[in-house]
mmCIF file of C-alpha atoms in Angstrom:
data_model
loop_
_atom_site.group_PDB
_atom_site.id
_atom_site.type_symbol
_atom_site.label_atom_id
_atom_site.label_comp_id
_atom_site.label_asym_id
_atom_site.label_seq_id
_atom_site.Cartn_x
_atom_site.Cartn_y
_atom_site.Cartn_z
ATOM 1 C CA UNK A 27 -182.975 44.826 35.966
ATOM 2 C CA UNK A 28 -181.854 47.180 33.067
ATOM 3 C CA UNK A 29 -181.169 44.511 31.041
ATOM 4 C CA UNK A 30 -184.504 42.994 31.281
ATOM 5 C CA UNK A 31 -186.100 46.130 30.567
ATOM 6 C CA UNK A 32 -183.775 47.003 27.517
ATOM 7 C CA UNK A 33 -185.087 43.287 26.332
ATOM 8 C CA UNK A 34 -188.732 44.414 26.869
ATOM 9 C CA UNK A 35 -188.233 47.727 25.278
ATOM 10 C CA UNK A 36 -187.249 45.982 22.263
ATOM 11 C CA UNK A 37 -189.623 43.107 22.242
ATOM 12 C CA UNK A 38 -192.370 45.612 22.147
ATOM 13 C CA UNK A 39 -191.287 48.211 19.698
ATOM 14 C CA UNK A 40 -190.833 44.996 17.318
ATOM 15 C CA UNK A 41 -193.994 43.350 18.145
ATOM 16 C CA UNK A 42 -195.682 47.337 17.069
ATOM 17 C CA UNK A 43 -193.862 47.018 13.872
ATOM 18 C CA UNK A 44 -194.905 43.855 12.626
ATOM 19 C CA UNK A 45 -198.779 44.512 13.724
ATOM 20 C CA UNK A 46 -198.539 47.604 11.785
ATOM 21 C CA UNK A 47 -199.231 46.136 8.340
ATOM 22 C CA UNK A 48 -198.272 49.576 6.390
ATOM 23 C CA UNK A 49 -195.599 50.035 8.299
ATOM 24 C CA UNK A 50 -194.425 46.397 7.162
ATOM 25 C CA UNK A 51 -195.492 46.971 3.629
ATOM 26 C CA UNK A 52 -193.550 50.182 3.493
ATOM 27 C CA UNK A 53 -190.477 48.549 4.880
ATOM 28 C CA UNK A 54 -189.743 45.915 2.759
ATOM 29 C CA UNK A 55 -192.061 45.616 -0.172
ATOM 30 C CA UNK A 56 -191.573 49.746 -1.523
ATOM 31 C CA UNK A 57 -187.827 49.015 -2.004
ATOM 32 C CA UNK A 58 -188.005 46.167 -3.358
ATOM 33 C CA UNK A 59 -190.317 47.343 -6.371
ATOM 34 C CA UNK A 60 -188.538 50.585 -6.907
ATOM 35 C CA UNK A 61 -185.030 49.028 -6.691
ATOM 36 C CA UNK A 62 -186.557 46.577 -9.254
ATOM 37 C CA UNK A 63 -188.248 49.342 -11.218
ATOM 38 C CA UNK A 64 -184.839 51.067 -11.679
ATOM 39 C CA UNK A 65 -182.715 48.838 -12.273
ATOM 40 C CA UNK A 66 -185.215 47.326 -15.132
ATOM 41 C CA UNK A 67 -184.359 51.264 -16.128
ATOM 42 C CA UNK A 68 -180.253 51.727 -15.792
ATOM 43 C CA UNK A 69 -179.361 47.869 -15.992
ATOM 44 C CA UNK A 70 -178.839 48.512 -19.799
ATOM 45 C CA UNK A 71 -179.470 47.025 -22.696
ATOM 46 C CA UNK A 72 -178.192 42.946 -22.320
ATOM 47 C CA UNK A 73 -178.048 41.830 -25.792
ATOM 48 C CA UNK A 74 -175.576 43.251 -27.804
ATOM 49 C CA UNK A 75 -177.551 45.280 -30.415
ATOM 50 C CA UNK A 76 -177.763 48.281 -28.703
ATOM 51 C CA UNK A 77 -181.078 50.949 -28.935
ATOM 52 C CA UNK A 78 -181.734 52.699 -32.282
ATOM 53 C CA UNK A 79 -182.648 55.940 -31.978
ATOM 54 C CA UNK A 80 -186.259 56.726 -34.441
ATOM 55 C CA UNK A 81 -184.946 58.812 -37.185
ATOM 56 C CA UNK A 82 -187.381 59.668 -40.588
ATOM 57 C CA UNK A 83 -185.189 60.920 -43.958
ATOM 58 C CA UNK A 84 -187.072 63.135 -46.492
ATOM 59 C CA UNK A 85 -184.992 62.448 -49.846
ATOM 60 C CA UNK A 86 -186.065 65.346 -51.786
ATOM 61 C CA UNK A 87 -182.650 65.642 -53.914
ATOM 62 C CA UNK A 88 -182.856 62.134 -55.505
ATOM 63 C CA UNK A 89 -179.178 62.434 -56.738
ATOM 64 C CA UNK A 90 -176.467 60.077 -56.442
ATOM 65 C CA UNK A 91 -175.348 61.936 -52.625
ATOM 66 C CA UNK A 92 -178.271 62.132 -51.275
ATOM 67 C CA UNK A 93 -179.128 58.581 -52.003
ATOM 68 C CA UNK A 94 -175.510 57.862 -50.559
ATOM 69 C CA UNK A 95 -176.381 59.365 -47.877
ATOM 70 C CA UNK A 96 -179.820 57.994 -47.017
ATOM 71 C CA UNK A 97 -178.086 54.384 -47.408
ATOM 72 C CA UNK A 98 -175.193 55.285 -44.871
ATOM 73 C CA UNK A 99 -177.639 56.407 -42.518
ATOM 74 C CA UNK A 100 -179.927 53.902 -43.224
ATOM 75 C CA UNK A 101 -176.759 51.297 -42.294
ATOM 76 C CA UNK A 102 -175.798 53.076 -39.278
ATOM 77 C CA UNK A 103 -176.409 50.370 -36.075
ATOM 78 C CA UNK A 104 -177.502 53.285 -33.952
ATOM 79 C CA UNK A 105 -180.076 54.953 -36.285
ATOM 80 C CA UNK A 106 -183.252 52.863 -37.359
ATOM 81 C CA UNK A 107 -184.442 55.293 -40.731
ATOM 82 C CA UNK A 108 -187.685 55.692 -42.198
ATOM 83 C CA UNK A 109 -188.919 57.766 -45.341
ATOM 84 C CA UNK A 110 -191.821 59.687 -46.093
ATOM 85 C CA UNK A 111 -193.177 63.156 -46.549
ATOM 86 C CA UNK A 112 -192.066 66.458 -44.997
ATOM 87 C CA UNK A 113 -195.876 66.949 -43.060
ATOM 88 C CA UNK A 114 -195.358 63.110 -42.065
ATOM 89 C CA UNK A 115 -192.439 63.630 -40.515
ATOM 90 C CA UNK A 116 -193.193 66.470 -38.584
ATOM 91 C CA UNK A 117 -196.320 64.849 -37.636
ATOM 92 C CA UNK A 118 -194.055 62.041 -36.450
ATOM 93 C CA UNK A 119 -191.620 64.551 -34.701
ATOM 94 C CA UNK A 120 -195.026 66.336 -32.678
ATOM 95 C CA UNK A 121 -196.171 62.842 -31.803
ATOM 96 C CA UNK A 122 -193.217 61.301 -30.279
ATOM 97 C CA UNK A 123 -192.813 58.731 -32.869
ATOM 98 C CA UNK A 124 -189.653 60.148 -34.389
ATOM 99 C CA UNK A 125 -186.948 62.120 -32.573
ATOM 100 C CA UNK A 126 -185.427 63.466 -35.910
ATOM 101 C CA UNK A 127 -186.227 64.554 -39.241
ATOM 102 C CA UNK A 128 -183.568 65.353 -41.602
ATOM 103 C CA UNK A 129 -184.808 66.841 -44.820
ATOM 104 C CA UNK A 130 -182.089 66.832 -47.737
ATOM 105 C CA UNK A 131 -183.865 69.421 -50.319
ATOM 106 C CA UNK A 132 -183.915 69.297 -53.843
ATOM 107 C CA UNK A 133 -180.088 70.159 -55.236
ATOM 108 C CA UNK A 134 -178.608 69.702 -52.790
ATOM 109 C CA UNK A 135 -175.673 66.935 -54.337
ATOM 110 C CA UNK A 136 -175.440 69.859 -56.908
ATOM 111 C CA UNK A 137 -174.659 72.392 -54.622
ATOM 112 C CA UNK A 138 -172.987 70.135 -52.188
ATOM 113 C CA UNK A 139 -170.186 69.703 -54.773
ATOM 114 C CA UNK A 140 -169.350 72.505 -55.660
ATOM 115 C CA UNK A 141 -169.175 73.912 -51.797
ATOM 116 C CA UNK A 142 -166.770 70.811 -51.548
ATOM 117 C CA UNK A 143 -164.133 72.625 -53.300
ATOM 118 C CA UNK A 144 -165.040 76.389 -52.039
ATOM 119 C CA UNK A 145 -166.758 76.875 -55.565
ATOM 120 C CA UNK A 146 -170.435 77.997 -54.079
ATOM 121 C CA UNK A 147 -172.464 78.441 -51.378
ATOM 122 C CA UNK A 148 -173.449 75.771 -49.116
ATOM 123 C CA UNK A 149 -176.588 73.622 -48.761
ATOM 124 C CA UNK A 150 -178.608 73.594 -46.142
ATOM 125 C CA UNK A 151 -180.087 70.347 -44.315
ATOM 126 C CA UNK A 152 -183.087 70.360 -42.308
ATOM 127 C CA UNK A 153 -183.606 69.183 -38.855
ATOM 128 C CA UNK A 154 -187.009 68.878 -37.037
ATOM 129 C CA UNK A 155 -186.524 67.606 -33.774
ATOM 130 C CA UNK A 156 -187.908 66.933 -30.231
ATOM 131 C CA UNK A 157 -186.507 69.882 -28.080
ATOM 132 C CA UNK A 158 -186.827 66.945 -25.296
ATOM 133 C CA UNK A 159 -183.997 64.661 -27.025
ATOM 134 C CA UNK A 160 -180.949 67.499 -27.050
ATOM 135 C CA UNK A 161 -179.051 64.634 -26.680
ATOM 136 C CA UNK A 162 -180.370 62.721 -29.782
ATOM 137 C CA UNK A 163 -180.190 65.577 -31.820
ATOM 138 C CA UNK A 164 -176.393 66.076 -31.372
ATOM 139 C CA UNK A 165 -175.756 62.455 -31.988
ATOM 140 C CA UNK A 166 -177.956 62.268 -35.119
ATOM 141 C CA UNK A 167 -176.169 65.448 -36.532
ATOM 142 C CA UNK A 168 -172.417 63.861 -35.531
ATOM 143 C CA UNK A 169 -173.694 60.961 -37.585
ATOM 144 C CA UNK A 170 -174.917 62.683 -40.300
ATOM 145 C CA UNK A 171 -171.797 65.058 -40.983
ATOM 146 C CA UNK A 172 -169.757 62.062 -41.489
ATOM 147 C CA UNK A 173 -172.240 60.508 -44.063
ATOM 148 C CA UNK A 174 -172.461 63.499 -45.880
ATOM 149 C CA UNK A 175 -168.925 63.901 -45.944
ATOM 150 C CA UNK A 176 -167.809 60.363 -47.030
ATOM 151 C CA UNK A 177 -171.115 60.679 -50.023
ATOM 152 C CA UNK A 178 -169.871 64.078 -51.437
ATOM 153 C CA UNK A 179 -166.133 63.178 -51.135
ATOM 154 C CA UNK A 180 -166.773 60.076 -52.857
ATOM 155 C CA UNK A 181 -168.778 61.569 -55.502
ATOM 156 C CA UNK A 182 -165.919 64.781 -56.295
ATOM 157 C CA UNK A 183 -163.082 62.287 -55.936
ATOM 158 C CA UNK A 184 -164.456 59.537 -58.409
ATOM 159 C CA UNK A 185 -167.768 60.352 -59.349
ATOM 160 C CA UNK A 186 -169.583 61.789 -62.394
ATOM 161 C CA UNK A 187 -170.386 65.278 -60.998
ATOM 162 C CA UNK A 188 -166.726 65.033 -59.622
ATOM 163 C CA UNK A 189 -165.330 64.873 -62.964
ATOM 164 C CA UNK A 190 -167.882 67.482 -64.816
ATOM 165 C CA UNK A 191 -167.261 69.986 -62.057
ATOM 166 C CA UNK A 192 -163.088 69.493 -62.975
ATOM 167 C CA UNK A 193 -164.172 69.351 -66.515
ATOM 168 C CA UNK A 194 -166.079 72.831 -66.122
ATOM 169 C CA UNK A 195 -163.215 74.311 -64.232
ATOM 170 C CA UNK A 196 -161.241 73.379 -66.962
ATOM 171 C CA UNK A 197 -163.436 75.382 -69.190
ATOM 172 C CA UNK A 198 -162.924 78.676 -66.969
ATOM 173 C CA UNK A 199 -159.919 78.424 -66.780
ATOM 174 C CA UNK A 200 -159.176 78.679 -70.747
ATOM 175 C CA UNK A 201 -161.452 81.542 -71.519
ATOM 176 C CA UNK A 202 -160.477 83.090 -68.102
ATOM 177 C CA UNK A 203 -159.067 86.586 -68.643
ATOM 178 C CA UNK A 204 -157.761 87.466 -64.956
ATOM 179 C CA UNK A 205 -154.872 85.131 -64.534
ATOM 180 C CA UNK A 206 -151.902 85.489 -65.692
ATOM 181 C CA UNK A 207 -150.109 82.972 -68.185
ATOM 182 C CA UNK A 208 -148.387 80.924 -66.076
ATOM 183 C CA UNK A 209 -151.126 80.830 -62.823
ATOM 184 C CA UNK A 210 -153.452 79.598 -65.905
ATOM 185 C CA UNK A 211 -151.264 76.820 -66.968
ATOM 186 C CA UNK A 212 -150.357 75.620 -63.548
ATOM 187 C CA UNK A 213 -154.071 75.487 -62.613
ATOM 188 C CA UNK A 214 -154.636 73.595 -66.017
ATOM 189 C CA UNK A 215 -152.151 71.193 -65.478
ATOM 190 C CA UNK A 216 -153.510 70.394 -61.812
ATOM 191 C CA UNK A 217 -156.857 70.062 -63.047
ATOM 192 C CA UNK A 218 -155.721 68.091 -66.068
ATOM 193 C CA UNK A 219 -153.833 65.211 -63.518
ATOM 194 C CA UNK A 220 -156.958 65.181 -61.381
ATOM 195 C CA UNK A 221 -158.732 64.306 -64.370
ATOM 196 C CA UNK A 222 -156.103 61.825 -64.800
ATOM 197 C CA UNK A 223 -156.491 60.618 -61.291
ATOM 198 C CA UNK A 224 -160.606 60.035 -62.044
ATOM 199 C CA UNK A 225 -159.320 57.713 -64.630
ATOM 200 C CA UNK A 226 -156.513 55.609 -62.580
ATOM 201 C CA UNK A 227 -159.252 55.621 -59.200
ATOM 202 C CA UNK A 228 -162.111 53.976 -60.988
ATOM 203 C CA UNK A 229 -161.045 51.343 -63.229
ATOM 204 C CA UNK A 230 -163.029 49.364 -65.526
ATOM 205 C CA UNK A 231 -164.594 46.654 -63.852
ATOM 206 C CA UNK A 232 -164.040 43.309 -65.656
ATOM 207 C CA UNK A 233 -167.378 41.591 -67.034
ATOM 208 C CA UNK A 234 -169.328 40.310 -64.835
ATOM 209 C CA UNK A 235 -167.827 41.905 -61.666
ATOM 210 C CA UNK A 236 -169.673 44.364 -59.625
ATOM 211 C CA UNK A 237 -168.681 48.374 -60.414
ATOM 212 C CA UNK A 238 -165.758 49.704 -58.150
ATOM 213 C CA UNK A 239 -166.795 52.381 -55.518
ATOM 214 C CA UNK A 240 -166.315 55.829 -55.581
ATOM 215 C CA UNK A 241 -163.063 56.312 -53.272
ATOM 216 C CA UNK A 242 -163.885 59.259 -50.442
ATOM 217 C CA UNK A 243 -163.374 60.550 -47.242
ATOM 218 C CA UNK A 244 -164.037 57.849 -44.566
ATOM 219 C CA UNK A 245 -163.594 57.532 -40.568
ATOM 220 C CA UNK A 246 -159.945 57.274 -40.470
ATOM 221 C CA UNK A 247 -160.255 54.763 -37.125
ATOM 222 C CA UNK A 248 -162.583 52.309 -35.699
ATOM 223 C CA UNK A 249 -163.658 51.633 -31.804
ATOM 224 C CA UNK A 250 -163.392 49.121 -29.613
ATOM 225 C CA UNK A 251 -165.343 49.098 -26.616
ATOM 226 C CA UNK A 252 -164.921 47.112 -23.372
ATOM 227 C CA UNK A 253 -167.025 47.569 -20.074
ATOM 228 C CA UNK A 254 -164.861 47.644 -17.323
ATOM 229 C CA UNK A 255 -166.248 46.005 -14.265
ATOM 230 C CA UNK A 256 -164.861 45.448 -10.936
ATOM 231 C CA UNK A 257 -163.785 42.217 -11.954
ATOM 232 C CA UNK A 258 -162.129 41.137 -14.539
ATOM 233 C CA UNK A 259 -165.066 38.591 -16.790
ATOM 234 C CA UNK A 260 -167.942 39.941 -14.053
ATOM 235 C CA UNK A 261 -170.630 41.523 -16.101
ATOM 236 C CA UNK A 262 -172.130 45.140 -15.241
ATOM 237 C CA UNK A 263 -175.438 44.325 -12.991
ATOM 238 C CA UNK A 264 -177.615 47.631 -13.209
ATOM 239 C CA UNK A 265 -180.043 45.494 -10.055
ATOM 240 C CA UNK A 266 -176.850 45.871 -7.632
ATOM 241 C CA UNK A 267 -176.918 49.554 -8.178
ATOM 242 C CA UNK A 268 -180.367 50.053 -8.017
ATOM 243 C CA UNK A 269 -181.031 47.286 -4.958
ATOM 244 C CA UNK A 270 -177.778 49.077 -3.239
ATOM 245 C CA UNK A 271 -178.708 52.526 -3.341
ATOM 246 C CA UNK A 272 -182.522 52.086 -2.529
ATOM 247 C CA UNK A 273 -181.438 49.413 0.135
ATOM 248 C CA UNK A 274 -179.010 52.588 1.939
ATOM 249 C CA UNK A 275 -182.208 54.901 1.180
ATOM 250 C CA UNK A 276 -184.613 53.158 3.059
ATOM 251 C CA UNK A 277 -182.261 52.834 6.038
ATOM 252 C CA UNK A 278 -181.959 56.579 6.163
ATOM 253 C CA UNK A 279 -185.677 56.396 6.174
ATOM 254 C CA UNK A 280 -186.003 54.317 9.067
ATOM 255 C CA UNK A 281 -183.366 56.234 11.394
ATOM 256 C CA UNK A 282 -185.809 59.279 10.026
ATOM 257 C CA UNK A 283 -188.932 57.268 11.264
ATOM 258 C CA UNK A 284 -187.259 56.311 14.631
ATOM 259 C CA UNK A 285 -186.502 60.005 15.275
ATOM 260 C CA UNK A 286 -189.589 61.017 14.582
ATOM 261 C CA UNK A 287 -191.077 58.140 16.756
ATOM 262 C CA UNK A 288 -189.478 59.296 20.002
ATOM 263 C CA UNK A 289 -191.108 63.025 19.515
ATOM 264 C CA UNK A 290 -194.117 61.746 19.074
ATOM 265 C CA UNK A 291 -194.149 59.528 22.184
ATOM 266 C CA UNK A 292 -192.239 62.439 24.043
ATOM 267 C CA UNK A 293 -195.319 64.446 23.013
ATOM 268 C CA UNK A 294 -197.547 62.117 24.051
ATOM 269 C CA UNK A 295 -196.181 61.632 27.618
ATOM 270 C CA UNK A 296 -195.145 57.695 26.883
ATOM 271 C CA UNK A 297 -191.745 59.347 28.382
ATOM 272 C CA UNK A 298 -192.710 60.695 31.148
ATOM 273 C CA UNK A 299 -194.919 57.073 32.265
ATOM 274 C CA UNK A 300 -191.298 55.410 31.067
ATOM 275 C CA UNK A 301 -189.576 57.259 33.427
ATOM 276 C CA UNK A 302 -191.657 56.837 36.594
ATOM 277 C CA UNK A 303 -190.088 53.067 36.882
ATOM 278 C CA UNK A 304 -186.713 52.915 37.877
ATOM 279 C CA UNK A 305 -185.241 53.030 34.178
ATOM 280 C CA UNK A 306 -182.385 55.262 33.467
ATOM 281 C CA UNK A 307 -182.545 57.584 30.357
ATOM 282 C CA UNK A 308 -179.525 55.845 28.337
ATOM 283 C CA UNK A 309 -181.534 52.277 28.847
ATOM 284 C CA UNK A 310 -184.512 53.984 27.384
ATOM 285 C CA UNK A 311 -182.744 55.236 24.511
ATOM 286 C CA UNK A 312 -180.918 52.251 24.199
ATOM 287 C CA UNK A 313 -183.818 50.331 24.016
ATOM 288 C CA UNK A 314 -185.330 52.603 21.478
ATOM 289 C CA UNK A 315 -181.812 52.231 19.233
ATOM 290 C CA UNK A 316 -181.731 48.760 19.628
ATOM 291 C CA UNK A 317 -184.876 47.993 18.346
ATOM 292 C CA UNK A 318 -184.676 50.486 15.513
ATOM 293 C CA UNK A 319 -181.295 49.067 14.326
ATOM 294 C CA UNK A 320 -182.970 45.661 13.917
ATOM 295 C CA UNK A 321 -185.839 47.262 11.844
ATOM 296 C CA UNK A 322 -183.241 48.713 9.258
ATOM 297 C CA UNK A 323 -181.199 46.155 9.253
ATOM 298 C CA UNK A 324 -183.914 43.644 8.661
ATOM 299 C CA UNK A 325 -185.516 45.816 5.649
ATOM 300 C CA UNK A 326 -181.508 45.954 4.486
ATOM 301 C CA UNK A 327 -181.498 42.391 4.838
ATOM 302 C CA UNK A 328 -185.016 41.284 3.114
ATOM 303 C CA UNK A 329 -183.466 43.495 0.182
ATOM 304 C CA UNK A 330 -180.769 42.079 -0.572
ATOM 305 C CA UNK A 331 -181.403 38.836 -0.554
ATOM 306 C CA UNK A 332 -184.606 39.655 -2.777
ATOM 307 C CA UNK A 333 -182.116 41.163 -4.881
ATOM 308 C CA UNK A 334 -179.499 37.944 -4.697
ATOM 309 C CA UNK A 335 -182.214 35.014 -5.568
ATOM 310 C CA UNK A 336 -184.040 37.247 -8.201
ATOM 311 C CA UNK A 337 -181.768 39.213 -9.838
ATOM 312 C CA UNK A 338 -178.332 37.289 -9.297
ATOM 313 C CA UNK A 339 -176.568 40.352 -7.047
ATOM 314 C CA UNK A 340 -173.348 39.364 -6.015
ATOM 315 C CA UNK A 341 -171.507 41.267 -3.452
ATOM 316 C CA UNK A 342 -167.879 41.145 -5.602
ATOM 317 C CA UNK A 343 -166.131 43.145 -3.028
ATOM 318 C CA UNK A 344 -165.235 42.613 0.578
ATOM 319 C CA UNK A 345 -168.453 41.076 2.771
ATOM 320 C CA UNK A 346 -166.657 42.626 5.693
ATOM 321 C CA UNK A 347 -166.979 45.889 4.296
ATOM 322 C CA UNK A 348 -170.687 45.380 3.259
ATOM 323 C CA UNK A 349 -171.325 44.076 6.433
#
């Protein structure tokens, strides 16, 4: 007898659940689009060229460093640089079409020389920026101080201003009045082998060749990245994120709905009518477990597999343990 009415219990809170077409819907076609909305977010970007971040460059210098600068930025795989204006940046910037700006003002190779050596006072660079890209901005300025730094070093180690600057210390430092004898001839000698180290640096190309580079400060090591999966060769699925977590969501949802489902038919006095026929309480609840344990573990179900034939979710672990 109780097992018969456990059965019917069952048989007719499933038969409600399928006739109720939102219920249905809300079941098994809402996790399904926002697992697949998300994980079209977080999967990442498949190819290996990874997303450039919009960044415009207002030249304003025109010297040999800022031009090396605008061309190692301009090289950089994670930056995609425009030019223009100073307005049409900052147009850009209030838009959303650009997340940075970086103005270089005019004399600013000048004065970034001389600040090199601790001769002056330092340049400033300006940054207009999205306040909603924090992020951005931080990478954009770690790229940029290592640009800057490789253009000026390059340019003060082998250069023309490099050599002018050494040749105007040079300068100082025979009419200078301060130092005494033997500071003034050390300093001159230094300054006389960097000279002498401009020369031995850049050598004469032969004819024909292209000119040899100006020798600076450069990244003294290189990366190498490698996504570690749970499997060795098994490549990172954003989907089986995205399908697991919404799947485990909308299971919490339907123990929620089942709760809320017996107070309503408590309030309603379906209960009482229940327990007028010879049915114990722990059949009724069972009855009303049963049946909502086969609801979540059907919407669980219709998930994954969604997420298996379309988006190629493998379960890489132990099925026991999913199961």
């Amino acid at each position: 007898m109780a097992l018969q009415a456990w059965r019917a219990m069952v048989r007719k809170d499933l038969l409600l659940f399928f006739t109720d077409r939102r219920a249905v819907i809300m079941s098994f076609a809402a996790p399904i689009a926002i697992a697949s909305f998300f994980g079209f977010i977080f999967s990442g970007n498949r190819s290996a060229e990874t997303a450039r971040v919009p960044v415009r460059v207002v030249d304003q210098d025109r010297s040999v460093i800022s031009q090396a600068i605008v061309q190692g930025l301009s090289a950089d795989k994670t930056l995609e640089v425009t030019g223009g204006t100073v307005d049409e940046s900052r147009e850009a910037v209030r838009r959303g079409k650009t997340t940075v700006a970086v103005v270089v003002p005019a004399g600013f190779g000048e004065a970034a020389g001389q600040a090199f050596f601790g001769g002056g006072g330092k340049p400033q660079l300006e940054l207009l920026y999205d306040p909603s890209h924090g992020a951005e901005l931080a990478m954009v300025r770690g790229i940029l101080t290592e640009h800057v730094m490789q253009a000026v070093s390059a340019e003060m180690f082998g250069g023309d201003q490099g050599r002018r600057l050494t040749q105007q210390a040079l300068e100082r430092t025979a009419t200078s009045g301060g130092m005494a004898e033997g500071d003034r001839r050390a300093l001159a000698d230094m300054l006389g082998a960097v000279n002498r180290w401009y020369e031995r640096g850049t050598p004469s190309p032969s004819p024909g060749a292209s000119p040899v580079a100006a020798r600076g400060l450069a990244m003294p090591y290189t990366t190498r990245e490698e996504a570690v999966t749970v499997r060795t060769g098994v490549p990172y699925n954003g989907f089986a994120h995205s399908f697991g977590g919404m799947g485990v969501q909308f299971l919490l949802f339907a123990c929620i709905d089942l709760a809320i489902g017996m107070l309503l038919e408590r309030q309603q006095g379906l209960w009482k009518r229940l327990r007028a026929a010879p049915l114990s309480r722990g059949v009724l609840l069972a009855g009303k477990g049963t049946s909502g344990a086969l609801i979540a573990l059907m919407t669980l179900g219709v998930t994954f597999a969604f997420g298996m034939i379309v988006f190629r979710i493998r379960v890489e672990g132990s099925w026991l343990a999913f199961l």
